mmCIF file of C-alpha atoms in Angstrom:
data_model
loop_
_atom_site.group_PDB
_atom_site.id
_atom_site.type_symbol
_atom_site.label_atom_id
_atom_site.label_comp_id
_atom_site.label_asym_id
_atom_site.label_seq_id
_atom_site.Cartn_x
_atom_site.Cartn_y
_atom_site.Cartn_z
ATOM 1 C CA UNK H 12 -0.446 -0.152 -0.495
ATOM 2 C CA UNK H 13 1.445 3.445 -0.929
ATOM 3 C CA UNK H 14 1.195 6.966 1.429
ATOM 4 C CA UNK H 15 1.168 10.198 -0.152
ATOM 5 C CA UNK H 16 1.834 12.998 2.111
ATOM 6 C CA UNK H 17 2.069 16.704 1.342
ATOM 7 C CA UNK H 18 3.053 19.149 4.260
ATOM 8 C CA UNK H 19 4.009 22.862 3.394
ATOM 9 C CA UNK H 20 6.019 25.106 5.858
ATOM 10 C CA UNK H 21 5.541 28.099 7.355
ATOM 11 C CA UNK H 22 7.764 30.552 5.111
ATOM 12 C CA UNK H 23 10.381 31.318 7.834
ATOM 13 C CA UNK H 24 10.844 28.039 8.759
ATOM 14 C CA UNK H 25 11.839 25.873 5.952
ATOM 15 C CA UNK H 26 14.366 24.426 6.629
ATOM 16 C CA UNK H 27 13.928 23.818 9.617
ATOM 17 C CA UNK H 28 11.181 21.473 8.338
ATOM 18 C CA UNK H 29 13.798 20.015 6.119
ATOM 19 C CA UNK H 30 15.749 18.510 8.525
ATOM 20 C CA UNK H 31 13.241 17.280 10.642
ATOM 21 C CA UNK H 32 11.907 15.434 7.788
ATOM 22 C CA UNK H 33 15.833 14.327 6.731
ATOM 23 C CA UNK H 34 15.948 12.781 9.915
ATOM 24 C CA UNK H 35 12.997 11.489 10.241
ATOM 25 C CA UNK H 36 14.259 9.086 6.879
ATOM 26 C CA UNK H 37 17.644 8.070 8.427
ATOM 27 C CA UNK H 38 15.165 6.193 10.976
ATOM 28 C CA UNK H 39 12.570 5.132 8.834
ATOM 29 C CA UNK H 40 15.648 2.970 7.438
ATOM 30 C CA UNK H 41 15.356 0.843 9.936
ATOM 31 C CA UNK H 42 11.723 0.191 9.812
ATOM 32 C CA UNK H 43 11.222 -2.706 8.654
ATOM 33 C CA UNK H 44 8.294 -3.218 6.833
ATOM 34 C CA UNK H 45 9.044 0.232 5.353
ATOM 35 C CA UNK H 46 9.629 -0.867 1.207
ATOM 36 C CA UNK H 47 9.716 2.498 0.169
ATOM 37 C CA UNK H 48 10.382 6.561 2.199
ATOM 38 C CA UNK H 49 11.305 9.450 -0.054
ATOM 39 C CA UNK H 50 11.298 12.980 0.488
ATOM 40 C CA UNK H 51 10.593 15.982 -2.335
ATOM 41 C CA UNK H 52 10.696 19.057 -2.136
ATOM 42 C CA UNK H 53 8.298 20.973 -5.508
ATOM 43 C CA UNK H 54 9.538 23.053 -7.364
ATOM 44 C CA UNK H 55 6.996 25.269 -7.762
ATOM 45 C CA UNK H 56 6.841 26.239 -3.795
ATOM 46 C CA UNK H 57 10.011 25.525 -2.034
ATOM 47 C CA UNK H 58 7.853 25.375 1.161
ATOM 48 C CA UNK H 59 5.881 22.796 0.032
ATOM 49 C CA UNK H 60 7.220 18.479 0.888
ATOM 50 C CA UNK H 61 6.114 15.909 -0.309
ATOM 51 C CA UNK H 62 6.807 11.419 1.085
ATOM 52 C CA UNK H 63 5.629 9.178 -1.493
ATOM 53 C CA UNK H 64 5.858 5.961 1.183
ATOM 54 C CA UNK H 65 5.062 1.807 0.563
ATOM 55 C CA UNK H 66 4.243 -0.242 3.334
ATOM 56 C CA UNK H 67 3.951 -3.916 2.863
ATOM 57 C CA UNK H 68 1.087 -3.892 4.708
ATOM 58 C CA UNK H 69 -1.404 -2.047 6.693
ATOM 59 C CA UNK H 70 0.743 -3.522 9.972
ATOM 60 C CA UNK H 71 3.396 -2.123 8.731
ATOM 61 C CA UNK H 72 1.820 1.365 7.879
ATOM 62 C CA UNK H 73 0.280 0.972 11.486
ATOM 63 C CA UNK H 74 3.821 0.447 12.695
ATOM 64 C CA UNK H 75 5.970 2.757 11.346
ATOM 65 C CA UNK H 76 3.375 5.697 12.615
ATOM 66 C CA UNK H 77 3.156 3.844 16.198
ATOM 67 C CA UNK H 78 7.092 4.889 16.512
ATOM 68 C CA UNK H 79 8.616 7.222 18.612
ATOM 69 C CA UNK H 80 10.568 9.073 15.856
ATOM 70 C CA UNK H 81 7.678 9.049 13.584
ATOM 71 C CA UNK H 82 5.421 10.741 16.906
ATOM 72 C CA UNK H 83 8.682 13.026 17.535
ATOM 73 C CA UNK H 84 9.122 14.878 14.544
ATOM 74 C CA UNK H 85 5.403 15.397 14.209
ATOM 75 C CA UNK H 86 5.356 16.613 17.454
ATOM 76 C CA UNK H 87 8.861 18.404 16.283
ATOM 77 C CA UNK H 88 6.529 19.840 13.164
ATOM 78 C CA UNK H 89 3.409 21.043 15.152
ATOM 79 C CA UNK H 90 4.644 25.079 15.109
ATOM 80 C CA UNK H 91 6.543 25.012 11.547
ATOM 81 C CA UNK H 92 3.540 24.280 9.509
ATOM 82 C CA UNK H 93 1.383 26.075 7.633
ATOM 83 C CA UNK H 94 -1.785 24.120 7.682
ATOM 84 C CA UNK H 95 -2.375 20.347 8.327
ATOM 85 C CA UNK H 96 -0.287 17.978 6.381
ATOM 86 C CA UNK H 97 -2.361 16.341 3.643
ATOM 87 C CA UNK H 98 -2.196 11.901 3.900
ATOM 88 C CA UNK H 99 -3.438 10.248 1.232
ATOM 89 C CA UNK H 100 -3.605 6.555 0.838
ATOM 90 C CA UNK H 101 -3.761 4.469 -2.633
ATOM 91 C CA UNK H 102 -3.543 1.158 -4.240
ATOM 92 C CA UNK H 103 -0.429 0.593 -6.188
ATOM 93 C CA UNK H 104 -2.364 -0.881 -9.414
ATOM 94 C CA UNK H 105 0.695 -0.922 -12.069
ATOM 95 C CA UNK H 106 4.429 -0.087 -13.216
ATOM 96 C CA UNK H 107 7.148 -0.099 -15.197
ATOM 97 C CA UNK S 9 13.860 14.748 -10.797
ATOM 98 C CA UNK S 10 9.782 13.324 -9.939
ATOM 99 C CA UNK S 11 6.350 14.036 -11.564
ATOM 100 C CA UNK S 12 3.940 13.412 -9.539
ATOM 101 C CA UNK S 13 0.160 13.655 -11.350
ATOM 102 C CA UNK S 14 -3.223 13.046 -10.599
ATOM 103 C CA UNK S 15 -6.160 12.815 -12.797
ATOM 104 C CA UNK S 16 -10.060 12.495 -11.513
ATOM 105 C CA UNK S 17 -12.127 10.566 -13.990
ATOM 106 C CA UNK S 18 -15.708 11.343 -14.552
ATOM 107 C CA UNK S 19 -17.705 8.500 -12.384
ATOM 108 C CA UNK S 20 -19.353 6.692 -15.043
ATOM 109 C CA UNK S 21 -15.241 6.338 -17.259
ATOM 110 C CA UNK S 22 -13.617 4.793 -14.203
ATOM 111 C CA UNK S 23 -12.889 1.472 -16.450
ATOM 112 C CA UNK S 24 -12.107 3.607 -19.214
ATOM 113 C CA UNK S 25 -9.517 5.585 -17.789
ATOM 114 C CA UNK S 26 -7.905 2.939 -15.961
ATOM 115 C CA UNK S 27 -7.806 0.865 -18.924
ATOM 116 C CA UNK S 28 -6.571 3.650 -20.739
ATOM 117 C CA UNK S 29 -3.644 4.585 -18.050
ATOM 118 C CA UNK S 30 -2.936 0.770 -17.681
ATOM 119 C CA UNK S 31 -1.975 0.595 -21.453
ATOM 120 C CA UNK S 32 0.078 3.835 -20.919
ATOM 121 C CA UNK S 33 2.429 2.121 -18.252
ATOM 122 C CA UNK S 34 2.827 -0.965 -20.289
ATOM 123 C CA UNK S 35 4.580 1.806 -23.554
ATOM 124 C CA UNK S 36 6.413 3.266 -21.218
ATOM 125 C CA UNK S 37 7.989 0.935 -19.761
ATOM 126 C CA UNK S 38 10.462 1.204 -22.988
ATOM 127 C CA UNK S 39 11.560 4.663 -22.713
ATOM 128 C CA UNK S 40 14.641 4.647 -21.890
ATOM 129 C CA UNK S 41 14.920 7.782 -19.408
ATOM 130 C CA UNK S 42 11.516 6.825 -17.634
ATOM 131 C CA UNK S 43 12.776 5.055 -14.100
ATOM 132 C CA UNK S 44 10.087 5.010 -11.977
ATOM 133 C CA UNK S 45 6.587 5.056 -14.066
ATOM 134 C CA UNK S 46 3.506 3.439 -11.050
ATOM 135 C CA UNK S 47 -0.094 3.970 -11.248
ATOM 136 C CA UNK S 48 -2.399 3.706 -8.264
ATOM 137 C CA UNK S 49 -5.545 4.881 -7.631
ATOM 138 C CA UNK S 50 -7.299 6.338 -4.598
ATOM 139 C CA UNK S 51 -8.434 4.602 -1.411
ATOM 140 C CA UNK S 52 -10.447 7.035 -0.751
ATOM 141 C CA UNK S 53 -12.037 8.048 -4.385
ATOM 142 C CA UNK S 54 -11.772 5.581 -6.677
ATOM 143 C CA UNK S 55 -12.280 7.402 -9.508
ATOM 144 C CA UNK S 56 -9.210 9.892 -8.408
ATOM 145 C CA UNK S 57 -5.264 8.249 -9.753
ATOM 146 C CA UNK S 58 -2.471 8.971 -9.365
ATOM 147 C CA UNK S 59 1.229 8.585 -11.120
ATOM 148 C CA UNK S 60 4.060 8.629 -9.197
ATOM 149 C CA UNK S 61 7.105 9.223 -12.277
ATOM 150 C CA UNK S 62 10.936 9.718 -12.143
ATOM 151 C CA UNK S 63 13.354 10.763 -15.044
ATOM 152 C CA UNK S 64 16.511 10.513 -15.578
ATOM 153 C CA UNK S 65 16.902 14.517 -16.410
ATOM 154 C CA UNK S 66 14.474 16.793 -17.961
ATOM 155 C CA UNK S 67 15.540 15.940 -21.428
ATOM 156 C CA UNK S 68 14.121 12.275 -20.340
ATOM 157 C CA UNK S 69 10.311 13.730 -19.050
ATOM 158 C CA UNK S 70 10.825 15.850 -22.771
ATOM 159 C CA UNK S 71 10.660 12.684 -24.653
ATOM 160 C CA UNK S 72 8.258 10.699 -22.781
ATOM 161 C CA UNK S 73 5.760 13.213 -23.101
ATOM 162 C CA UNK S 74 6.424 13.748 -27.179
ATOM 163 C CA UNK S 75 5.874 10.345 -27.833
ATOM 164 C CA UNK S 76 2.914 8.745 -29.869
ATOM 165 C CA UNK S 77 2.204 7.077 -26.728
ATOM 166 C CA UNK S 78 1.912 9.076 -24.585
ATOM 167 C CA UNK S 79 -0.049 12.020 -26.851
ATOM 168 C CA UNK S 80 -2.602 9.152 -27.615
ATOM 169 C CA UNK S 81 -3.434 8.318 -24.507
ATOM 170 C CA UNK S 82 -4.341 11.663 -23.511
ATOM 171 C CA UNK S 83 -6.211 12.319 -26.401
ATOM 172 C CA UNK S 84 -8.333 9.472 -25.005
ATOM 173 C CA UNK S 85 -8.693 10.365 -21.959
ATOM 174 C CA UNK S 86 -9.448 14.349 -23.229
ATOM 175 C CA UNK S 87 -13.679 13.633 -22.634
ATOM 176 C CA UNK S 88 -13.423 11.037 -19.567
ATOM 177 C CA UNK S 89 -11.773 12.677 -16.814
ATOM 178 C CA UNK S 90 -13.832 15.487 -14.475
ATOM 179 C CA UNK S 91 -11.389 17.904 -14.382
ATOM 180 C CA UNK S 92 -7.647 19.039 -15.647
ATOM 181 C CA UNK S 93 -5.165 16.671 -14.429
ATOM 182 C CA UNK S 94 -2.887 18.091 -11.765
ATOM 183 C CA UNK S 95 0.591 17.910 -12.366
ATOM 184 C CA UNK S 96 3.496 18.643 -9.911
ATOM 185 C CA UNK S 97 6.724 19.295 -10.477
ATOM 186 C CA UNK S 98 9.588 17.831 -7.737
ATOM 187 C CA UNK S 99 13.132 17.285 -6.710
ATOM 188 C CA UNK S 100 13.765 14.650 -4.243
ATOM 189 C CA UNK S 101 16.190 15.526 -1.386
ATOM 190 C CA UNK S 102 16.212 11.651 0.621
ATOM 191 C CA UNK S 103 15.243 8.181 0.913
ATOM 192 C CA UNK S 104 15.537 4.726 2.826
#
């Protein structure tokens, strides 16, 4: 299963948000059921970050969301984001 | 570079859109500079499809967008989509 998460930083907090998100990627690499976890920054709006995530199954996603590093990162982001993150769940249909 | 493209099918055209997009994935697999081209369907709104795409460089993206199969697919989609596709360009910052 796939999650696409979009986060918009406050204009003055872009560097801080980027740092927290990069730190999160490093921690997530230890997670057994998280298959893909890629951080991006928008080319048109540098305050917009996007995660493209793939999990082995729903249990792996729940495990990811329950980790201390995930909770710590999102606690740290709370006052740095311009709006609530947009989290969308997808099923993969096909790929090259 | 990364492209995230979101397409919303008309309610009555979901199957036709899915078929065109799956056909496109099969053709894109022949493209040399297209590294990732993954089709998804939203878990919350089955009329919403999302492509996650990675290209070797801008030239590879331009080549992809200029192919007959890409043009043919998007011509075929024209009357089947509920709204204009949302195409967003990203740079990858980090990944596991």
